[in-house]
Tab-separated table of C-alpha atoms and ligand atoms in Angstrom:
chain	number	residue	atom	x	y	z
A	27	MET	CA	-0.267	25.617	-3.055
A	28	LYS	CA	1.096	22.178	-2.455
A	29	TYR	CA	4.221	20.501	-4.028
A	30	ILE	CA	3.996	17.300	-4.152
A	31	SER	CA	6.831	14.517	-4.086
A	32	LEU	CA	5.539	11.158	-6.086
A	33	LEU	CA	6.574	8.162	-6.063
A	34	GLY	CA	5.531	5.488	-8.682
A	35	SER	CA	3.371	7.748	-10.208
A	36	THR	CA	2.504	5.386	-13.330
A	37	GLY	CA	1.262	3.337	-11.542
A	38	SER	CA	-2.832	2.430	-9.931
A	39	ILE	CA	-1.799	4.958	-7.145
A	40	GLY	CA	0.377	7.504	-8.758
A	41	THR	CA	-2.082	7.995	-11.448
A	42	GLN	CA	-5.013	8.339	-9.088
A	43	THR	CA	-3.403	11.065	-7.506
A	44	LEU	CA	-2.204	13.005	-11.344
A	45	ASP	CA	-6.159	13.296	-11.330
A	46	ILE	CA	-6.396	15.050	-7.951
A	47	ILE	CA	-2.993	17.177	-8.956
A	48	LYS	CA	-5.117	18.030	-12.464
A	49	GLU	CA	-9.223	18.419	-10.059
A	50	HIS	CA	-7.155	21.391	-8.154
A	51	PRO	CA	-4.533	23.051	-10.127
A	52	THR	CA	-4.660	25.608	-7.188
A	53	GLU	CA	-4.335	23.647	-4.076
A	54	PHE	CA	-1.360	21.263	-5.836
A	55	SER	CA	1.668	21.190	-8.411
A	56	LEU	CA	3.982	17.865	-8.847
A	57	ALA	CA	6.768	18.788	-7.899
A	58	ALA	CA	9.443	15.472	-8.465
A	59	MET	CA	7.711	12.151	-9.691
A	60	SER	CA	9.395	8.528	-9.573
A	61	VAL	CA	8.984	6.016	-12.918
A	62	GLY	CA	9.312	3.148	-12.878
A	63	ARG	CA	10.040	1.228	-16.642
A	64	ASN	CA	6.854	2.944	-18.387
A	65	VAL	CA	8.878	5.482	-20.534
A	66	ASN	CA	5.630	6.301	-22.866
A	67	LEU	CA	3.680	6.944	-20.031
A	68	ALA	CA	6.787	8.946	-18.134
A	69	ARG	CA	7.100	11.582	-21.077
A	70	GLN	CA	2.474	11.798	-20.886
A	71	ILE	CA	3.377	12.909	-17.216
A	72	ILE	CA	6.520	15.464	-17.465
A	73	ALA	CA	4.610	17.281	-20.635
A	74	GLU	CA	0.787	17.739	-18.628
A	75	PHE	CA	2.671	18.786	-15.454
A	76	HIS	CA	6.009	19.496	-15.764
A	77	PRO	CA	7.538	18.273	-12.352
A	78	GLU	CA	11.181	19.496	-12.037
A	79	LEU	CA	12.925	16.372	-10.569
A	80	VAL	CA	12.299	13.329	-12.472
A	81	CYS	CA	13.394	9.656	-11.553
A	82	MET	CA	13.543	6.723	-13.836
A	83	LEU	CA	14.674	3.166	-12.691
A	84	GLU	CA	16.732	2.898	-15.445
A	85	LYS	CA	20.254	5.053	-16.050
A	86	ASP	CA	19.470	4.795	-19.884
A	87	ASP	CA	16.208	5.717	-19.712
A	88	ALA	CA	17.102	9.286	-18.120
A	89	GLU	CA	19.798	9.772	-20.148
A	90	SER	CA	17.349	9.731	-22.868
A	91	LEU	CA	14.716	11.909	-21.516
A	92	LYS	CA	16.746	14.549	-20.425
A	93	LEU	CA	17.250	14.833	-24.703
A	94	GLU	CA	14.185	15.603	-24.990
A	95	PHE	CA	13.054	17.637	-21.593
A	96	PRO	CA	16.758	19.117	-21.110
A	97	LYS	CA	15.138	22.409	-18.464
A	98	ILE	CA	14.453	18.741	-15.959
A	99	SER	CA	16.374	17.823	-13.369
A	100	PHE	CA	16.899	13.517	-13.702
A	101	THR	CA	18.356	11.059	-11.587
A	102	TYR	CA	17.407	7.328	-11.214
A	103	GLY	CA	17.828	3.987	-9.315
A	104	PRO	CA	17.623	3.717	-5.430
A	105	GLU	CA	18.990	6.783	-4.754
A	106	GLY	CA	16.636	8.966	-6.857
A	107	LEU	CA	13.837	7.527	-5.407
A	108	SER	CA	15.075	9.586	-2.000
A	109	GLU	CA	15.844	12.549	-4.109
A	110	VAL	CA	12.432	12.709	-5.142
A	111	ALA	CA	11.430	12.181	-1.950
A	112	VAL	CA	13.400	14.429	0.001
A	113	TYR	CA	12.889	17.766	-2.997
A	114	LYS	CA	13.249	20.980	-1.426
A	115	LYS	CA	10.084	22.048	-3.038
A	116	SER	CA	8.016	19.762	-1.729
A	117	THR	CA	6.259	19.575	1.518
A	118	ILE	CA	4.237	15.513	1.282
A	119	LEU	CA	5.209	12.836	-0.402
A	120	VAL	CA	3.369	10.450	-1.865
A	121	ASN	CA	4.478	7.342	-1.531
A	122	ALA	CA	2.807	4.842	-4.019
A	123	VAL	CA	6.117	2.708	-5.602
A	124	MET	CA	5.711	-1.049	-5.439
A	125	GLY	CA	7.456	-3.523	-2.671
A	126	SER	CA	10.401	-2.553	0.460
A	127	VAL	CA	12.009	-0.387	-2.136
A	128	GLY	CA	10.093	2.298	-0.537
A	129	LEU	CA	11.033	1.762	2.296
A	130	GLU	CA	14.027	4.465	1.995
A	131	PRO	CA	12.864	7.184	0.225
A	132	THR	CA	9.937	7.014	3.044
A	133	LEU	CA	13.177	7.257	5.888
A	134	HIS	CA	14.775	10.056	4.232
A	135	ALA	CA	11.359	12.090	3.893
A	136	ILE	CA	10.734	11.266	7.569
A	137	GLU	CA	13.677	12.997	8.296
A	138	ALA	CA	13.815	15.339	6.306
A	139	GLY	CA	9.974	16.626	8.191
A	140	LYS	CA	8.326	15.913	4.978
A	141	THR	CA	4.177	14.907	5.746
A	142	ILE	CA	3.787	11.108	4.119
A	143	ALA	CA	0.940	10.183	2.656
A	144	LEU	CA	1.826	5.956	2.774
A	145	ALA	CA	0.142	4.291	0.379
A	146	ASN	CA	3.239	1.711	-0.010
A	147	LYS	CA	2.205	-0.991	2.302
A	148	GLU	CA	5.451	-2.208	1.938
A	149	THR	CA	7.050	0.591	4.597
A	150	LEU	CA	5.481	-0.330	7.576
A	151	VAL	CA	5.598	-4.433	6.954
A	152	THR	CA	9.362	-4.201	6.941
A	153	ALA	CA	10.117	-2.115	9.578
A	154	GLY	CA	7.313	-0.682	11.579
A	155	HIS	CA	9.276	-0.215	14.476
A	156	ILE	CA	11.768	2.591	12.802
A	157	VAL	CA	9.652	4.317	10.954
A	158	MET	CA	7.262	4.900	13.673
A	159	GLU	CA	10.632	5.582	16.382
A	160	ALA	CA	11.523	7.912	13.262
A	161	VAL	CA	7.552	9.909	12.882
A	162	ARG	CA	7.623	10.323	16.749
A	163	ARG	CA	11.184	11.537	16.386
A	164	ASN	CA	10.606	14.253	13.691
A	165	GLN	CA	7.170	14.945	14.610
A	166	VAL	CA	5.510	14.467	11.038
A	167	PRO	CA	2.531	13.526	9.897
A	168	LEU	CA	2.054	9.904	8.751
A	169	LEU	CA	-1.249	10.218	6.587
A	170	PRO	CA	-2.831	6.806	5.739
A	171	VAL	CA	-3.341	6.523	1.688
A	172	ASP	CA	-4.616	2.387	1.711
A	173	SER	CA	-8.510	3.095	1.930
A	174	GLU	CA	-8.820	0.220	5.206
A	175	HIS	CA	-6.434	3.376	6.814
A	176	SER	CA	-7.741	6.457	6.228
A	177	ALA	CA	-10.787	4.832	7.377
A	178	ILE	CA	-9.764	4.025	10.673
A	179	PHE	CA	-7.879	7.146	10.838
A	180	GLN	CA	-11.273	9.533	9.700
A	181	ALA	CA	-13.543	7.762	12.723
A	182	LEU	CA	-10.370	8.421	14.717
A	183	GLN	CA	-10.840	12.409	14.086
A	184	GLY	CA	-12.717	14.403	16.973
A	185	GLU	CA	-12.104	10.041	19.533
A	186	TYR	CA	-9.074	9.240	21.406
A	187	GLU	CA	-6.728	6.281	20.427
A	188	LYS	CA	-6.474	5.380	23.911
A	189	ASN	CA	-10.301	4.427	23.854
A	190	ILE	CA	-9.747	2.165	20.704
A	191	ASP	CA	-11.229	-1.187	21.987
A	192	LYS	CA	-10.496	-3.101	18.197
A	193	LEU	CA	-9.739	-1.958	14.841
A	194	ILE	CA	-12.556	-4.229	12.025
A	195	LEU	CA	-10.546	-3.864	8.804
A	196	THR	CA	-13.023	-5.054	5.787
A	197	ALA	CA	-12.193	-7.425	3.277
A	198	SER	CA	-13.743	-7.429	-0.202
A	199	GLY	CA	-12.737	-10.946	-0.735
A	200	GLY	CA	-10.317	-10.332	-3.915
A	201	SER	CA	-10.830	-11.860	-7.343
A	202	PHE	CA	-12.155	-15.698	-5.686
A	203	ARG	CA	-13.702	-15.046	-3.101
A	204	ASP	CA	-17.065	-17.276	-3.165
A	205	ARG	CA	-14.366	-20.397	-4.468
A	206	THR	CA	-13.088	-22.891	-2.409
A	207	ARG	CA	-10.290	-24.105	-1.661
A	208	ASN	CA	-9.871	-26.951	-4.175
A	209	GLU	CA	-11.144	-24.719	-7.012
A	210	LEU	CA	-8.444	-22.380	-6.262
A	211	GLU	CA	-5.511	-25.205	-8.000
A	212	ASN	CA	-6.329	-24.043	-11.724
A	213	VAL	CA	-7.054	-20.121	-11.894
A	214	THR	CA	-4.944	-18.710	-13.832
A	215	VAL	CA	-3.348	-14.948	-13.607
A	216	GLN	CA	-6.277	-13.742	-15.375
A	217	ASP	CA	-8.753	-15.111	-13.278
A	218	ALA	CA	-7.025	-13.604	-10.308
A	219	LEU	CA	-6.230	-10.174	-12.486
A	220	ASN	CA	-9.740	-10.031	-12.696
A	221	HIS	CA	-10.795	-8.171	-8.578
A	222	PRO	CA	-15.027	-7.147	-8.402
A	223	ASN	CA	-14.340	-4.059	-6.795
A	224	TRP	CA	-10.882	-2.460	-7.532
A	225	SER	CA	-9.499	-1.530	-10.356
A	226	MET	CA	-5.565	-2.056	-9.046
A	227	GLY	CA	-1.972	-2.516	-9.803
A	228	ALA	CA	-1.053	-6.310	-10.094
A	229	LYS	CA	0.515	-6.713	-7.526
A	230	ILE	CA	-2.000	-5.911	-5.069
A	231	THR	CA	-4.524	-7.099	-6.671
A	232	ILE	CA	-2.994	-10.761	-6.801
A	233	ASP	CA	-1.977	-9.530	-2.692
A	234	SER	CA	-6.209	-9.459	-2.299
A	235	ALA	CA	-7.258	-12.904	-4.631
A	236	THR	CA	-4.688	-14.837	-1.780
A	237	MET	CA	-5.312	-12.478	1.185
A	238	MET	CA	-1.858	-11.227	1.481
A	239	ASN	CA	-3.064	-7.343	1.175
A	240	LYS	CA	-5.311	-7.984	4.578
A	241	GLY	CA	-2.337	-10.245	6.232
A	242	LEU	CA	0.107	-6.474	5.350
A	243	GLU	CA	-2.751	-4.256	6.084
A	244	VAL	CA	-2.804	-5.820	9.442
A	245	ILE	CA	0.749	-4.900	10.420
A	246	GLU	CA	0.271	-2.124	8.672
A	247	ALA	CA	-2.546	-1.061	11.249
A	248	HIS	CA	-1.013	-2.165	13.892
A	249	TRP	CA	2.024	-0.113	13.462
A	250	MET	CA	0.463	3.483	12.881
A	251	PHE	CA	-3.014	3.154	15.156
A	252	GLY	CA	-0.476	1.130	17.794
A	253	VAL	CA	-3.350	-1.559	18.653
A	254	PRO	CA	-1.738	-4.464	19.191
A	255	TYR	CA	-2.246	-7.825	16.988
A	256	GLU	CA	-5.271	-9.822	19.234
A	257	ASN	CA	-7.526	-6.123	19.187
A	258	ILE	CA	-7.156	-6.128	14.952
A	259	ASP	CA	-10.069	-7.898	13.504
A	260	VAL	CA	-11.017	-8.571	9.295
A	261	VAL	CA	-13.691	-9.201	8.825
A	262	LEU	CA	-15.384	-9.941	4.936
A	263	HIS	CA	-17.477	-7.552	3.240
A	264	LYS	CA	-18.058	-7.649	-0.831
A	265	GLU	CA	-19.334	-4.833	-1.474
A	266	SER	CA	-16.769	-3.005	-0.622
A	267	ILE	CA	-18.822	-0.305	1.126
A	268	ILE	CA	-17.264	0.128	4.780
A	269	HIS	CA	-13.702	0.347	4.126
A	270	SER	CA	-13.144	-0.708	8.257
A	271	MET	CA	-14.428	0.563	11.248
A	272	ILE	CA	-13.468	1.031	15.352
A	273	GLU	CA	-15.074	-0.824	18.137
A	274	PHE	CA	-14.921	1.975	21.278
A	275	HIS	CA	-14.537	0.249	24.502
A	276	ASP	CA	-18.235	1.602	25.388
A	277	SER	CA	-19.441	-0.879	22.332
A	278	SER	CA	-19.784	2.034	20.062
A	279	VAL	CA	-18.453	1.300	16.518
A	280	MET	CA	-17.702	4.053	14.302
A	281	ALA	CA	-17.288	2.894	10.163
A	282	GLN	CA	-16.127	5.214	6.792
A	283	LEU	CA	-18.751	4.342	4.174
A	284	GLY	CA	-18.465	5.557	0.055
A	285	THR	CA	-18.132	3.695	-2.896
A	286	PRO	CA	-15.038	2.123	-4.047
A	287	ASP	CA	-12.891	4.675	-5.620
A	288	MET	CA	-9.264	4.791	-3.825
A	289	ARG	CA	-8.946	9.111	-4.907
A	290	VAL	CA	-11.181	10.299	-1.819
A	291	PRO	CA	-8.782	8.010	0.230
A	292	ILE	CA	-5.894	9.339	-1.670
A	293	GLN	CA	-7.024	13.480	-1.650
A	294	TYR	CA	-7.896	13.364	2.095
A	295	ALA	CA	-4.693	12.755	2.286
A	296	LEU	CA	-3.330	15.023	0.786
A	297	THR	CA	-6.552	17.816	1.959
A	298	PHE	CA	-5.885	16.625	5.739
A	299	PRO	CA	-7.688	17.657	7.851
A	300	ASN	CA	-9.092	19.869	5.128
A	301	ARG	CA	-11.789	18.514	1.979
A	302	LEU	CA	-12.430	19.459	-1.170
A	303	PRO	CA	-15.333	18.531	-3.238
A	304	LEU	CA	-14.654	15.722	-6.190
A	305	LYS	CA	-16.667	15.934	-8.864
A	306	THR	CA	-16.038	12.395	-11.027
A	307	ALA	CA	-16.813	10.882	-7.232
A	308	GLN	CA	-19.515	8.203	-7.496
A	309	ARG	CA	-21.665	9.013	-4.867
A	310	LEU	CA	-23.335	6.579	-2.388
A	311	ASN	CA	-26.667	5.961	-2.619
A	312	LEU	CA	-27.896	2.925	0.392
A	313	ALA	CA	-31.301	2.583	-0.979
A	314	LYS	CA	-29.495	1.535	-4.294
A	315	VAL	CA	-27.092	-0.932	-2.568
A	316	GLY	CA	-30.227	-2.167	-0.567
A	317	GLN	CA	-27.689	-4.890	0.942
A	318	LEU	CA	-24.884	-4.912	2.601
A	319	HIS	CA	-23.149	-8.126	3.102
A	320	PHE	CA	-20.427	-9.766	6.137
A	321	ALA	CA	-19.387	-13.458	6.771
A	322	GLU	CA	-16.075	-14.447	9.313
A	323	MET	CA	-12.647	-15.044	8.182
A	324	ASP	CA	-11.512	-18.897	7.397
A	325	MET	CA	-7.648	-18.603	8.487
A	326	GLU	CA	-7.501	-22.029	6.294
A	327	ARG	CA	-9.274	-20.598	3.495
A	328	PHE	CA	-7.213	-17.918	3.968
A	329	ARG	CA	-3.897	-18.993	4.570
A	330	CYS	CA	-1.734	-15.715	4.334
A	331	LEU	CA	-3.885	-14.484	6.290
A	332	LYS	CA	-3.036	-16.280	9.223
A	333	PHE	CA	1.159	-15.957	8.500
A	334	ALA	CA	0.327	-12.655	8.111
A	335	TYR	CA	-1.162	-12.506	11.617
A	336	GLU	CA	1.369	-15.287	12.858
A	337	ALA	CA	4.538	-12.844	10.969
A	338	GLY	CA	3.583	-9.795	12.792
A	339	MET	CA	3.148	-11.144	16.439
A	340	ALA	CA	5.508	-12.618	16.478
A	341	GLY	CA	7.594	-9.653	15.164
A	342	GLY	CA	11.407	-9.176	14.840
A	343	THR	CA	12.712	-9.746	10.436
A	344	LEU	CA	9.445	-12.161	10.353
A	345	PRO	CA	7.493	-9.293	8.446
A	346	THR	CA	9.973	-8.761	6.235
A	347	VAL	CA	10.816	-12.157	5.396
A	348	LEU	CA	7.440	-12.231	4.910
A	349	ASN	CA	6.627	-9.608	2.200
A	350	ALA	CA	10.200	-9.819	0.582
A	351	ALA	CA	8.988	-13.897	-0.718
A	352	ASN	CA	5.332	-12.836	-0.855
A	353	GLU	CA	6.567	-10.527	-3.373
A	354	ILE	CA	9.354	-13.240	-5.045
A	355	ALA	CA	6.102	-15.430	-5.011
A	356	VAL	CA	3.646	-13.309	-6.318
A	357	GLU	CA	5.587	-12.600	-9.247
A	358	ALA	CA	6.628	-15.664	-10.260
A	359	PHE	CA	2.853	-16.348	-10.280
A	360	LEU	CA	2.070	-13.250	-12.728
A	361	LYS	CA	5.160	-14.839	-14.856
A	362	GLY	CA	3.905	-18.726	-14.583
A	363	LYS	CA	6.128	-20.249	-13.161
A	364	ILE	CA	4.241	-21.441	-9.836
A	365	THR	CA	0.270	-21.930	-9.286
A	366	PHE	CA	-1.232	-20.139	-7.492
A	367	LEU	CA	-1.576	-21.839	-4.438
A	368	GLN	CA	2.394	-21.839	-5.215
A	369	ILE	CA	2.755	-18.991	-3.326
A	370	GLU	CA	1.286	-19.734	-0.141
A	371	ASP	CA	3.319	-22.878	0.150
A	372	LEU	CA	6.411	-20.663	-0.795
A	373	ILE	CA	6.007	-18.103	1.534
A	374	GLU	CA	4.846	-20.277	4.151
A	375	ASN	CA	8.626	-22.758	2.825
A	376	THR	CA	10.385	-19.240	3.539
A	377	LEU	CA	8.950	-18.496	6.762
A	378	THR	CA	9.580	-21.557	8.495
A	379	ASN	CA	13.084	-21.870	7.391
A	380	HIS	CA	13.847	-18.403	8.629
A	381	GLN	CA	15.648	-17.278	12.095
A	382	SER	CA	14.182	-13.941	13.604
A	383	ILE	CA	16.319	-11.105	14.927
A	384	MET	CA	14.647	-9.517	17.506
A	385	GLU	CA	13.981	-5.115	16.914
A	386	PRO	CA	16.164	-5.853	14.048
A	387	SER	CA	19.058	-2.114	12.123
A	388	LEU	CA	17.815	-0.956	8.797
A	389	ALA	CA	20.828	-3.081	7.976
A	390	GLU	CA	19.630	-6.308	8.985
A	391	ILE	CA	16.142	-5.687	7.516
A	392	LYS	CA	17.333	-4.915	4.403
A	393	ALA	CA	20.590	-8.085	4.672
A	394	VAL	CA	17.552	-10.315	5.534
A	395	ASP	CA	15.244	-8.796	2.682
A	396	VAL	CA	17.826	-9.683	-0.074
A	397	ASP	CA	18.611	-13.424	1.215
A	398	THR	CA	15.057	-13.358	1.252
A	399	ARG	CA	14.051	-13.066	-2.095
A	400	LYS	CA	17.979	-15.121	-3.311
A	401	TYR	CA	16.250	-18.478	-1.103
A	402	VAL	CA	12.784	-18.188	-2.710
A	403	ASN	CA	14.329	-17.532	-6.033
A	404	SER	CA	17.203	-20.245	-5.424
A	405	LEU	CA	13.435	-22.806	-4.271
A	406	LEU	CA	11.804	-21.660	-8.131
B	514	LIG	N1	-3.395	0.305	-6.144
B	514	LIG	C1	-4.533	0.293	-5.080
B	514	LIG	O1	-5.542	1.172	-5.693
B	514	LIG	C2	-3.438	0.755	-3.727
B	514	LIG	C3	-4.171	0.295	-2.743
B	514	LIG	C4	-3.530	0.381	-1.375
B	514	LIG	C5	-2.871	0.540	-1.270
B	514	LIG	N2	-1.694	0.402	-2.386
B	514	LIG	C6	-0.137	0.039	-2.268
B	514	LIG	O2	0.524	1.169	-2.532
B	514	LIG	C7	1.475	0.792	-3.554
B	514	LIG	C8	1.397	0.737	-5.416
B	514	LIG	O3	0.449	-0.039	-6.116
B	514	LIG	P1	-0.466	0.345	-7.027
B	514	LIG	O4	-1.271	-0.482	-6.844
B	514	LIG	O5	-0.599	1.514	-7.460
B	514	LIG	O6	0.932	-0.554	-7.804
B	514	LIG	P2	1.365	-0.864	-9.292
B	514	LIG	O7	-0.177	0.063	-9.894
B	514	LIG	O8	1.970	-1.525	-9.557
B	514	LIG	O9	2.407	1.104	-9.157
B	514	LIG	C9	3.048	0.590	-8.835
B	514	LIG	C10	4.751	1.898	-9.604
B	514	LIG	O10	5.901	2.182	-9.174
B	514	LIG	C11	6.779	1.867	-10.113
B	514	LIG	N3	7.647	1.540	-8.839
B	514	LIG	C12	7.433	-0.673	-9.646
B	514	LIG	N4	9.087	-1.382	-9.190
B	514	LIG	C13	9.747	0.019	-9.262
B	514	LIG	C14	10.836	0.172	-8.431
B	514	LIG	N5	11.489	-1.566	-8.995
B	514	LIG	N6	11.454	0.876	-8.388
B	514	LIG	C15	10.810	2.230	-8.635
B	514	LIG	N7	9.485	2.321	-8.646
B	514	LIG	C16	8.979	0.683	-10.006
B	514	LIG	C17	5.687	1.013	-10.865
B	514	LIG	O11	6.622	1.817	-12.220
B	514	LIG	P3	6.436	1.499	-13.830
B	514	LIG	O12	5.080	1.041	-13.685
B	514	LIG	O13	6.693	2.765	-14.609
B	514	LIG	O14	7.152	0.201	-14.126
B	514	LIG	C18	4.340	1.627	-10.944
B	514	LIG	O15	5.348	4.231	-11.003
B	514	LIG	C19	1.790	-1.309	-2.975
B	514	LIG	O16	2.259	-0.599	-2.401
B	514	LIG	C20	0.484	-1.109	-2.479
B	514	LIG	O17	0.155	-2.240	-2.004
B	514	LIG	C21	-2.007	0.445	-3.816
């Protein structure tokens, strides 16, 4: 039995992780979990999965749920996330919380020797050098949940990382892949949330439409697989069947394929190096799919991808700024405060305004994250 700590249990990745736990009750058990503001769903999950420790975002919610579930321990806030991450009984942390709030719990779990199943891409984007140093020092497995990184990880099994020539991340193109820049002027939040292939949380769905999601993934892949940015390519692939590829020195390309279903990479991270059946997964029928399409990325059409490459290559605190500016800009777009194209403008303005600190400490990263959020909010 593997005992799991799950951060972000009420989200898209969180609920799909719970599906996996439910499908394999003799393999997995939910020991500890965190919730943001969705108290109703928290109640249902607690009643069904009986975790021993629950972290709520707000103290009031933790206190009122304690009255309903007196046998369960409750905690709250950012420190509570770390308590869940290092919960004694758990051997694996699934970090599926949204945003850079996921960084510190990951670091604490690494120091506590937990296996990390990482969905929260902001962790490696904001502090890749610190996280990877901690992973190496503590010798803990860092397993990707993101489908692209899982594809690369799967294609790497039985291979040497030193033989990688290039990583090729595939991008579906998001909700607006067939529109020109001019046609993006007046798009609505509802249009942007309508992703053609994947059903995901609101923030990552907007990130897919701006292509920032792929940018964050490029930075994440750089840290996770130790490949220079010059050797990470992105190719547009609208069917989302090939989840990513590795090109080796001898020109051979290894790809991982499947129907778009996040439960597959989530389950692989939980079972690695083993595999278990996933009864409800839709099988890939290539004859039915018929054709797969690929196209080069246009960096002027998808400026957020360009910003991410530039910030990643420049390093220092720029990726932290990129991520924090993006989080605030996307939130503002979702609340109807800015237009879709203003997301890019805000990020560009913020990156240009920032004096980067090289090899930043965790304290410097946290300070830059807070300052960036203040700066972007002052522009709204
Ligand atoms: N969705 C995907 O298919 C996918 C694929 C690859 C990677 N990822 C990554 O996985 C992470 C989660 O994505 P998602 O799509 O599952 O997001 P989501 O559906 O928005 O869920 C986010 C989760 O985090 C919680 N949360 C949000 N802000 C919080 C805060 N300040 N403190 C504590 N908890 C907070 C939410 O709680 P409440 O809902 O209760 O408020 C929810 O449980 C992101 O980093 C994303 O980039 C997602």
